[in-house]
mmCIF file of C-alpha atoms and ligand atoms in Angstrom:
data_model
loop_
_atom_site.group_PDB
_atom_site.id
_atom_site.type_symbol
_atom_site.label_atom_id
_atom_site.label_comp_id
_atom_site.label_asym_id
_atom_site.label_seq_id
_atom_site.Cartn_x
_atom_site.Cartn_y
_atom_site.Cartn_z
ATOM 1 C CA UNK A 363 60.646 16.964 37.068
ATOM 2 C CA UNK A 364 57.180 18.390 36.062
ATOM 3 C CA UNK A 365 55.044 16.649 33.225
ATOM 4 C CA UNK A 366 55.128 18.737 29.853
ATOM 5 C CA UNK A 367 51.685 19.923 29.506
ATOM 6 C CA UNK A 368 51.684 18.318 26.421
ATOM 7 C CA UNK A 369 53.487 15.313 27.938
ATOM 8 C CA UNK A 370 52.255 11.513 26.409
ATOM 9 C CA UNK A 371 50.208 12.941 23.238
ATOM 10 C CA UNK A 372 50.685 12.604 20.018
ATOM 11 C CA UNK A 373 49.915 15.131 16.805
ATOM 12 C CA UNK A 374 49.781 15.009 13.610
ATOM 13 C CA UNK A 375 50.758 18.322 11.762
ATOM 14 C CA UNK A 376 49.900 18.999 7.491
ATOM 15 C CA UNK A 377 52.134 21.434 6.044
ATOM 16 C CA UNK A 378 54.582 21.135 9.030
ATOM 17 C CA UNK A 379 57.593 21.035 6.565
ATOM 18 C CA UNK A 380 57.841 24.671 6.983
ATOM 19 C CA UNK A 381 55.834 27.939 7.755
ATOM 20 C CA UNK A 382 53.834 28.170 9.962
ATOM 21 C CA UNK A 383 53.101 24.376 10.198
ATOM 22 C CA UNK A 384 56.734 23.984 10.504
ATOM 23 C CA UNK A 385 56.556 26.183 14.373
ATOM 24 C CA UNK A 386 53.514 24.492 15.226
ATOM 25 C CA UNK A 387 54.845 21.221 15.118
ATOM 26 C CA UNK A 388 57.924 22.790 16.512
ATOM 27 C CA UNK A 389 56.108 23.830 19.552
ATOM 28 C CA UNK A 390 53.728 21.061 20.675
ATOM 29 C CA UNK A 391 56.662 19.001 20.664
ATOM 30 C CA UNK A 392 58.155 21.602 23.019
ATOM 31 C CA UNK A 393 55.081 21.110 25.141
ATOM 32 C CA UNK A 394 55.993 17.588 25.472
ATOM 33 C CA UNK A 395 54.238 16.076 22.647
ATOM 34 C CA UNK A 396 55.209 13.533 19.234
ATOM 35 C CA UNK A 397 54.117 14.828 16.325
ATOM 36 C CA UNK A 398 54.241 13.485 12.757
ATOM 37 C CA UNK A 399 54.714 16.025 9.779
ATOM 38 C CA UNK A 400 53.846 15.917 6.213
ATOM 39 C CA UNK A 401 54.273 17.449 2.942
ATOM 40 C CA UNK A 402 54.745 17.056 -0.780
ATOM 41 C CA UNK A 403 58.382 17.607 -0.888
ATOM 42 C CA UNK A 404 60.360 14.643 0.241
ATOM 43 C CA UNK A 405 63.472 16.693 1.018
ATOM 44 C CA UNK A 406 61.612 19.124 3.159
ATOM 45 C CA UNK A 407 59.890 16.936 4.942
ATOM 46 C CA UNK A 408 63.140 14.989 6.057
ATOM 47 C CA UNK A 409 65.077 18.186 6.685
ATOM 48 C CA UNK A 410 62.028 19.673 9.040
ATOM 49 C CA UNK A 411 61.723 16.387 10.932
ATOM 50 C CA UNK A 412 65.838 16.225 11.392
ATOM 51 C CA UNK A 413 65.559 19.555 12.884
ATOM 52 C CA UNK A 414 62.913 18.698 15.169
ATOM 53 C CA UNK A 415 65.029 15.506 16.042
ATOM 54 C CA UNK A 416 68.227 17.687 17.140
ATOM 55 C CA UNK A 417 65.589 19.720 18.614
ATOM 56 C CA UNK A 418 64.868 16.935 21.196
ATOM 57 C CA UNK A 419 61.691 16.199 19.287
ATOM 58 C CA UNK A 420 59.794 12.662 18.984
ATOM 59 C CA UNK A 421 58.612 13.126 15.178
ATOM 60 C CA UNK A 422 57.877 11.247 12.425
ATOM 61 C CA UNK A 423 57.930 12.757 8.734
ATOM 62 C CA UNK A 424 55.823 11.554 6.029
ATOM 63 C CA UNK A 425 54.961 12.353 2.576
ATOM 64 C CA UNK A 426 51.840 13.071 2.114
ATOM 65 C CA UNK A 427 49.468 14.922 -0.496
ATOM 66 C CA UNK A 428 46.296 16.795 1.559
ATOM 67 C CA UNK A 429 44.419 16.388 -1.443
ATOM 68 C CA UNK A 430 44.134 12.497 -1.288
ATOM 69 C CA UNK A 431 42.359 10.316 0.561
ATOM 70 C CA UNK A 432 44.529 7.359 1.040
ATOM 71 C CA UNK A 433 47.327 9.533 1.995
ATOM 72 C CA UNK A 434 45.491 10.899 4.670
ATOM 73 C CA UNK A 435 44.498 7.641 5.843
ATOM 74 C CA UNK A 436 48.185 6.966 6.056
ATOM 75 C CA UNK A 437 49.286 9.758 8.164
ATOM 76 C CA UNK A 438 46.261 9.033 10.928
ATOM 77 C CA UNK A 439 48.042 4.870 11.134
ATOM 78 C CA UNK A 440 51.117 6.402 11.027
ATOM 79 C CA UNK A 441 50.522 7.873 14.203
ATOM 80 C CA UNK A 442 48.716 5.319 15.432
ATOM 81 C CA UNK A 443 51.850 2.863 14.786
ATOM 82 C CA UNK A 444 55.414 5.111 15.500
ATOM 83 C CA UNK A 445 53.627 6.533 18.886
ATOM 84 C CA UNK A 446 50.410 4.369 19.612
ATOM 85 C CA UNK A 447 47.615 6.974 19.037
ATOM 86 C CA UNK A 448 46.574 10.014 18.017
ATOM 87 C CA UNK A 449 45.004 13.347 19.983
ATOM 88 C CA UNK A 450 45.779 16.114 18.327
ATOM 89 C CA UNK A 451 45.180 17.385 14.426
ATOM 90 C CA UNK A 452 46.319 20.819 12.837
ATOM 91 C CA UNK A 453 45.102 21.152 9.572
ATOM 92 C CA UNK A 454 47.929 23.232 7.913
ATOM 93 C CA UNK A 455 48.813 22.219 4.876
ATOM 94 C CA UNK A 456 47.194 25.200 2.682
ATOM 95 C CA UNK A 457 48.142 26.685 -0.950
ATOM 96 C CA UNK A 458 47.524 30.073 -2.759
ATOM 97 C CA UNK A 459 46.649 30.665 -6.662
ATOM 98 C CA UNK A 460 45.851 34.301 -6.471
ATOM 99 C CA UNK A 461 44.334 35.832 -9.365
ATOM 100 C CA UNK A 462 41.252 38.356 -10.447
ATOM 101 C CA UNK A 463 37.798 36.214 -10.413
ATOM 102 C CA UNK A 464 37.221 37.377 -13.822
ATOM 103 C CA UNK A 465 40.339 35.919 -15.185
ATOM 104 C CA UNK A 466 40.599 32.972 -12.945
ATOM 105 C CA UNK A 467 41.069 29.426 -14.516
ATOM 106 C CA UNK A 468 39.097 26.414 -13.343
ATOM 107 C CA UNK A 469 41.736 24.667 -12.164
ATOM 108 C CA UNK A 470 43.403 27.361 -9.790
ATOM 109 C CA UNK A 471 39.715 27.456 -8.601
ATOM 110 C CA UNK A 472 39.832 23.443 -7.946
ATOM 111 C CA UNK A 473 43.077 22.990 -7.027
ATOM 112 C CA UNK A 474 42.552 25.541 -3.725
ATOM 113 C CA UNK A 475 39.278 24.577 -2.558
ATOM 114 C CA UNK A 476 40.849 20.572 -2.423
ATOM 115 C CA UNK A 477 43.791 21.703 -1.104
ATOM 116 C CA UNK A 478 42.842 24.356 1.638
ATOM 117 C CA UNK A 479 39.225 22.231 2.386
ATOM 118 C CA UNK A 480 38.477 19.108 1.093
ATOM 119 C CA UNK A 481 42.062 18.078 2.467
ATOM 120 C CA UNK A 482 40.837 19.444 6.294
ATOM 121 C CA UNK A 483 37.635 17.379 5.746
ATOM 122 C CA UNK A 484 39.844 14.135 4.217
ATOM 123 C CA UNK A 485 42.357 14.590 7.111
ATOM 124 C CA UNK A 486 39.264 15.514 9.826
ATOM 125 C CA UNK A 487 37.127 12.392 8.959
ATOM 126 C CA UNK A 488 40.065 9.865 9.050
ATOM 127 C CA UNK A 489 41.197 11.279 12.912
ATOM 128 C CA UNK A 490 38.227 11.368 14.709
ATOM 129 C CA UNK A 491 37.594 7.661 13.570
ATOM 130 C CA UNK A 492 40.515 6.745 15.754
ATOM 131 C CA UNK A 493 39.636 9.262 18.013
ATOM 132 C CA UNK A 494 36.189 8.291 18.795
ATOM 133 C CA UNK A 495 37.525 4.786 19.263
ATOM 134 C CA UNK A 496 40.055 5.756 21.667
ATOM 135 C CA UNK A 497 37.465 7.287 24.045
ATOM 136 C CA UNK A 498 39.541 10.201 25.391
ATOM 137 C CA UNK A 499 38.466 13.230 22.918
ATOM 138 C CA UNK A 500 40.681 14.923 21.300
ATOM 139 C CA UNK A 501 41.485 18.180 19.093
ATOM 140 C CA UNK A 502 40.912 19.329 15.599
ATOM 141 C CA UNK A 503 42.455 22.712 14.933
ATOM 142 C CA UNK A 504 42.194 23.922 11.196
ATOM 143 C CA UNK A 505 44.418 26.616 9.945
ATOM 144 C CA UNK A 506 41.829 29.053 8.444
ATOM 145 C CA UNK A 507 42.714 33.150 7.353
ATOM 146 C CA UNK A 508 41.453 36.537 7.792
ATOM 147 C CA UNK A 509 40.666 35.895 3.850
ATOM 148 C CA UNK A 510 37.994 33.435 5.206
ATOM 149 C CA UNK A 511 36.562 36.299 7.287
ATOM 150 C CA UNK A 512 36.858 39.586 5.211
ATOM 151 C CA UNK A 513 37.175 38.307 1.714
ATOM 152 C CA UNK A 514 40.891 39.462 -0.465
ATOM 153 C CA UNK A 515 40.885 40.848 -3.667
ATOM 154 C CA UNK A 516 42.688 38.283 -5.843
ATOM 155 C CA UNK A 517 42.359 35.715 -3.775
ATOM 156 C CA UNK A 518 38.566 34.502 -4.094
ATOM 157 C CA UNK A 519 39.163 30.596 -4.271
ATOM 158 C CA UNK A 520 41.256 31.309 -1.165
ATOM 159 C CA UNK A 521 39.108 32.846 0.971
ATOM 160 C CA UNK A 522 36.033 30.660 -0.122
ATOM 161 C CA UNK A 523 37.931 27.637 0.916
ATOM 162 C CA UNK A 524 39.101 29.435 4.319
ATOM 163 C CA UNK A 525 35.283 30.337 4.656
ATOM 164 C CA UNK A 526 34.091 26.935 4.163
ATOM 165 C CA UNK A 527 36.945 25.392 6.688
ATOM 166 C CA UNK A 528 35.268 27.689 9.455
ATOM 167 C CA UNK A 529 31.749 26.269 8.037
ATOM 168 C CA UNK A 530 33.769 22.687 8.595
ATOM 169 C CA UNK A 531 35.207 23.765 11.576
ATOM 170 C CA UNK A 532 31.829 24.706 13.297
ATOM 171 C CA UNK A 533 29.779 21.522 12.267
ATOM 172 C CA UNK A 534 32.832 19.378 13.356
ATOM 173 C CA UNK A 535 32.894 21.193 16.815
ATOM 174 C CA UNK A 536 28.682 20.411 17.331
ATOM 175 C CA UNK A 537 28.949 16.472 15.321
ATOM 176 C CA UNK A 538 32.384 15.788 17.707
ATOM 177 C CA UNK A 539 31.397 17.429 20.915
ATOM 178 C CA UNK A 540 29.966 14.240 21.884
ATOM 179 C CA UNK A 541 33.356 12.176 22.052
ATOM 180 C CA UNK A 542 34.854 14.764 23.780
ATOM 181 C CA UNK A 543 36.609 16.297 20.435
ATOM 182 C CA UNK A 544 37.173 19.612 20.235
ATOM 183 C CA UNK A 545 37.314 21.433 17.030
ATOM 184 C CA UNK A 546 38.370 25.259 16.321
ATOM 185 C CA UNK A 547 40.012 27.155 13.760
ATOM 186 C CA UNK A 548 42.835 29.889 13.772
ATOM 187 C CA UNK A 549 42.795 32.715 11.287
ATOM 188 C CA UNK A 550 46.262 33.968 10.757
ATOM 189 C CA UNK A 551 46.634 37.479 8.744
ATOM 190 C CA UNK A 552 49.825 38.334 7.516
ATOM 191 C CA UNK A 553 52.373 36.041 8.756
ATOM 192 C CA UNK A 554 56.198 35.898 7.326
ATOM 193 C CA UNK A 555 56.388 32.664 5.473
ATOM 194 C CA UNK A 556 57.239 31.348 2.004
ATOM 195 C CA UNK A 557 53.406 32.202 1.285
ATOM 196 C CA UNK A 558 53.938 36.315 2.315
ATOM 197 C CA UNK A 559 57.023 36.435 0.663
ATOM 198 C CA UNK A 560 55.165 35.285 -3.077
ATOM 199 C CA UNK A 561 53.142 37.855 -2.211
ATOM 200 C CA UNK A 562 53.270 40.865 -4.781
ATOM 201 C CA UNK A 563 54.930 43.887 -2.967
ATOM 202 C CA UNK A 564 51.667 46.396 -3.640
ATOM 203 C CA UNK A 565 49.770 43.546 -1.976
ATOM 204 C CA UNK A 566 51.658 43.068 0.779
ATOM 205 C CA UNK A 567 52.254 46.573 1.730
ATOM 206 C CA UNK A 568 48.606 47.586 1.247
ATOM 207 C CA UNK A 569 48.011 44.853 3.404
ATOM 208 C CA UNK A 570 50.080 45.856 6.214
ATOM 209 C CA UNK A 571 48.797 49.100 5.983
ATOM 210 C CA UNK A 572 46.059 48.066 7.578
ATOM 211 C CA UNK A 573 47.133 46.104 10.947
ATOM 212 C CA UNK A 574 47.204 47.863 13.900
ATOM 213 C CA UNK A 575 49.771 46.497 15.292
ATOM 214 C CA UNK A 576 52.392 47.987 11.942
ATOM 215 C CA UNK A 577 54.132 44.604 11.551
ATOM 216 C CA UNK A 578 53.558 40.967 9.822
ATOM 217 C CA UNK A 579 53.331 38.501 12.039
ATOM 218 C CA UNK A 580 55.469 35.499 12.886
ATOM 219 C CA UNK A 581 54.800 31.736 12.644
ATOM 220 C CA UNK A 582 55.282 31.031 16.162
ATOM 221 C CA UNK A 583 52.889 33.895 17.437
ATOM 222 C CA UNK A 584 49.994 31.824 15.455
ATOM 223 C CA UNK A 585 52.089 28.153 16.696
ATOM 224 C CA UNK A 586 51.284 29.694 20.507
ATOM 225 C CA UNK A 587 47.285 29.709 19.685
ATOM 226 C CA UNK A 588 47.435 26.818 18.590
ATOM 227 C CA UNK A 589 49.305 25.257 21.122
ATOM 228 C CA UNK A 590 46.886 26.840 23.880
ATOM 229 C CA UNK A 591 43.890 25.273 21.887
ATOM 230 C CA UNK A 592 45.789 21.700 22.154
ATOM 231 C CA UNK A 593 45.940 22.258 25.384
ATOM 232 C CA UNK A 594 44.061 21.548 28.755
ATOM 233 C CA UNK A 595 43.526 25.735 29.128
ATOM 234 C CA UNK A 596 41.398 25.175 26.102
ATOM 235 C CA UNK A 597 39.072 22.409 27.682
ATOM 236 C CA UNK A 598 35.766 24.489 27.591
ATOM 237 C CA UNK A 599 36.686 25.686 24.186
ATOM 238 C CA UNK A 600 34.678 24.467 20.605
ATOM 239 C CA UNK A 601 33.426 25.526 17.135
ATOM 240 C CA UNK A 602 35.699 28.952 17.588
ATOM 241 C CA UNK A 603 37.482 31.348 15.534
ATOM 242 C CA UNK A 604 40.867 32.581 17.072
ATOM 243 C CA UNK A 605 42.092 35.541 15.035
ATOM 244 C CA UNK A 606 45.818 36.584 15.123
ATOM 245 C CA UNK A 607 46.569 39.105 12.879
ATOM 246 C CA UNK A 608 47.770 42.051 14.848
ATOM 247 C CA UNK A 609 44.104 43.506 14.279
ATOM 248 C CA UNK A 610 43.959 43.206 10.492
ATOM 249 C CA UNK A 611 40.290 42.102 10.738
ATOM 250 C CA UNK A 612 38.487 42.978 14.315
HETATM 251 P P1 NDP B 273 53.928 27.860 3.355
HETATM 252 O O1 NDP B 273 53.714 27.946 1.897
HETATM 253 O O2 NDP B 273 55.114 28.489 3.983
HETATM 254 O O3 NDP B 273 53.867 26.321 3.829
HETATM 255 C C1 NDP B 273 52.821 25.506 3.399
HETATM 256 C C2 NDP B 273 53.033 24.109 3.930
HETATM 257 O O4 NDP B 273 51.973 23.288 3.441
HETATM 258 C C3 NDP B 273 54.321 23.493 3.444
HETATM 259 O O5 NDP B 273 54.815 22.625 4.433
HETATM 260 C C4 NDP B 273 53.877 22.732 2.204
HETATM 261 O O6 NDP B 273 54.790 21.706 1.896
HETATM 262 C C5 NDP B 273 52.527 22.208 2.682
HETATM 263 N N1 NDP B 273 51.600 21.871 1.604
HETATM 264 C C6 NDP B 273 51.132 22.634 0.598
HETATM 265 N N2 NDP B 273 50.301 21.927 -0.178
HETATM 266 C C7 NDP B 273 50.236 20.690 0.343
HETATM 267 C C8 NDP B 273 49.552 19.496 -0.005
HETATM 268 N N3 NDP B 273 48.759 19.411 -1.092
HETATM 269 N N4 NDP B 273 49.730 18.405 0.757
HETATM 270 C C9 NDP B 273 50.536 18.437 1.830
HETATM 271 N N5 NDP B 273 51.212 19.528 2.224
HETATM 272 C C10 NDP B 273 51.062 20.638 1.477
HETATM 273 O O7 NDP B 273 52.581 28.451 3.989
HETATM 274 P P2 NDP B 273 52.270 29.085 5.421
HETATM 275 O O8 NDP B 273 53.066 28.452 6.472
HETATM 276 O O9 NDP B 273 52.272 30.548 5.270
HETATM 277 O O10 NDP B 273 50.738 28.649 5.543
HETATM 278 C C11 NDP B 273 50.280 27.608 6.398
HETATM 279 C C12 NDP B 273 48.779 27.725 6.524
HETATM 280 O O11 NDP B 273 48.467 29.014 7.058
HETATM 281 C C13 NDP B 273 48.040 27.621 5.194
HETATM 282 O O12 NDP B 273 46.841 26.914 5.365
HETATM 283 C C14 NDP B 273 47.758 29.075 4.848
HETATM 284 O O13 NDP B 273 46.636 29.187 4.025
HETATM 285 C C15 NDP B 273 47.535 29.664 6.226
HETATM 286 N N6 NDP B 273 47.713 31.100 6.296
HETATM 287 C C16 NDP B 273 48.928 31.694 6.033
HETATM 288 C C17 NDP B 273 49.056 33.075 6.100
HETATM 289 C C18 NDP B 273 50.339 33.802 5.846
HETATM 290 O O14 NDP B 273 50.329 35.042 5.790
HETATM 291 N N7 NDP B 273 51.464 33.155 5.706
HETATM 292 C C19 NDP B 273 47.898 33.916 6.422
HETATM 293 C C20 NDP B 273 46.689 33.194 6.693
HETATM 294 C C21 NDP B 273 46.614 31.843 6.612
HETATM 295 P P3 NDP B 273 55.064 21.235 0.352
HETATM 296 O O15 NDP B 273 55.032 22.457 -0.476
HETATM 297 O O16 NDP B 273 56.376 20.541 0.383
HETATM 298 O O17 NDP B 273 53.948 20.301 0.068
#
């Protein structure tokens, strides 16, 4: 039988209660690896990790909030103790409060930019500890959006947080290059998840108007990039911006 490429490594997944977190976690554990998911929702989190289980999945679900610190300390030892270690990261977990800039309150400001950033950074600095003391590298991959790239009407907290995650992701890659961690970023566009679908319709259709491609995504085309940048394909690979999003942005 041939070793899962993925085969003996273990990931921790934010957000992978659903979504597009949810076929991440889905799929590095089809490429052989344990992965722990998290979330706010107690109920979702069991349910995802029960259908990894009958999946054939090693996982671990935990409830965790991106936004604090000692719960993100919790998720890196619990992979350290249900599976011994920890190589791969997938910042995920990410949150929209759309509204115009001129009406926007403070706190839907806030609330984004620790959600969708300071909650990479909280989750990024607690796993490359371990990482660097393991001494055999390891990934980072942060869940970023076309937002980050080309700006969104309505959505200017969003995007600045997506921005600064590529900022985070880039001086990660050059800090963490020399313990052998690699650190990139996908940019999804328009994928069909719980986020789309609270999507008003105007926005969402002027929005696909403009992909190439004439369709939303799906989670597990975006789970695929990141499972290639887990990977040992990815090896020469750092401080990049993968964009899937059926041409939305080019
Ligand atoms: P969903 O809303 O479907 O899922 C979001 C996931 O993140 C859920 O598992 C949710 O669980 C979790 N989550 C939200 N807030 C927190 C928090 N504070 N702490 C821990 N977990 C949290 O979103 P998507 O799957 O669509 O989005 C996933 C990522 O992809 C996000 O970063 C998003 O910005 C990005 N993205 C999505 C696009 C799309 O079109 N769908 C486009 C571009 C980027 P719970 O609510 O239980 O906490």
């Amino acid at each position: 039988m041939t070793t899962p490429p993925l085969g003996g490594k273990v990931a921790i997944v934010t957000g992978g209660s659903r979504g597009i977190g949810h076929a991440t976690a889905a799929l590095l554990a089809e490429h052989g690896a344990a992965v722990v998911v998290s979330g706010r929702d107690a109920d979702r989190v069991q349910r995802a990790a029960q259908e990894l289980e009958e999946r054939g999945a090693s996982v671990h679900g935990m409830v965790a909030d991106a936004v604090k610190r000692e719960d993100a300390d919790r998720l890196v030892e619990a992979a350290k103790e249900r599976f011994g270690r920890l190589d791969i990261l997938v910042n995920n977990a990410g949150i929209t409060r759309d509204g115009l800039l001129i009406r926007m309150k403070d706190e839907d400001w806030d609330r984004v930019m620790e959600t969708n950033l300071k909650g990479a950074f909280l989750m990024t600095r607690a796993a490359c500890k371990l990482m660097v003391r393991q001494k055999s590298g390891g990934r980072i991959i942060n869940i970023a959006s076309t937002a980050g790239a080309m700006g969104n009407p309505g959505q200017a907290n969003y995007s600045a947080a997506k921005a600064g995650l590529i900022g985070l992701t880039k001086s990660a890659a050059r800090e963490l290059a020399h313990w052998g961690i690699l650190v990139n970023a996908v940019a999804p566009g328009l994928i069909e998840t719980d986020m789309a679908a609270a999507l008003p319709a105007e926005a969402r259709e002027a929005l696909l108007a403009q992909v190439p491609l004439k369709r939303i995504g799906t989670a597990r085309e975006v789970a695929e990039m990141v499972g290639f940048l887990a990977g040992d394909g990815a090896a020469y690979v750092t401080g990049q911006v993968f964009h899937v999003n059926g041409g939305l942005y080019i």
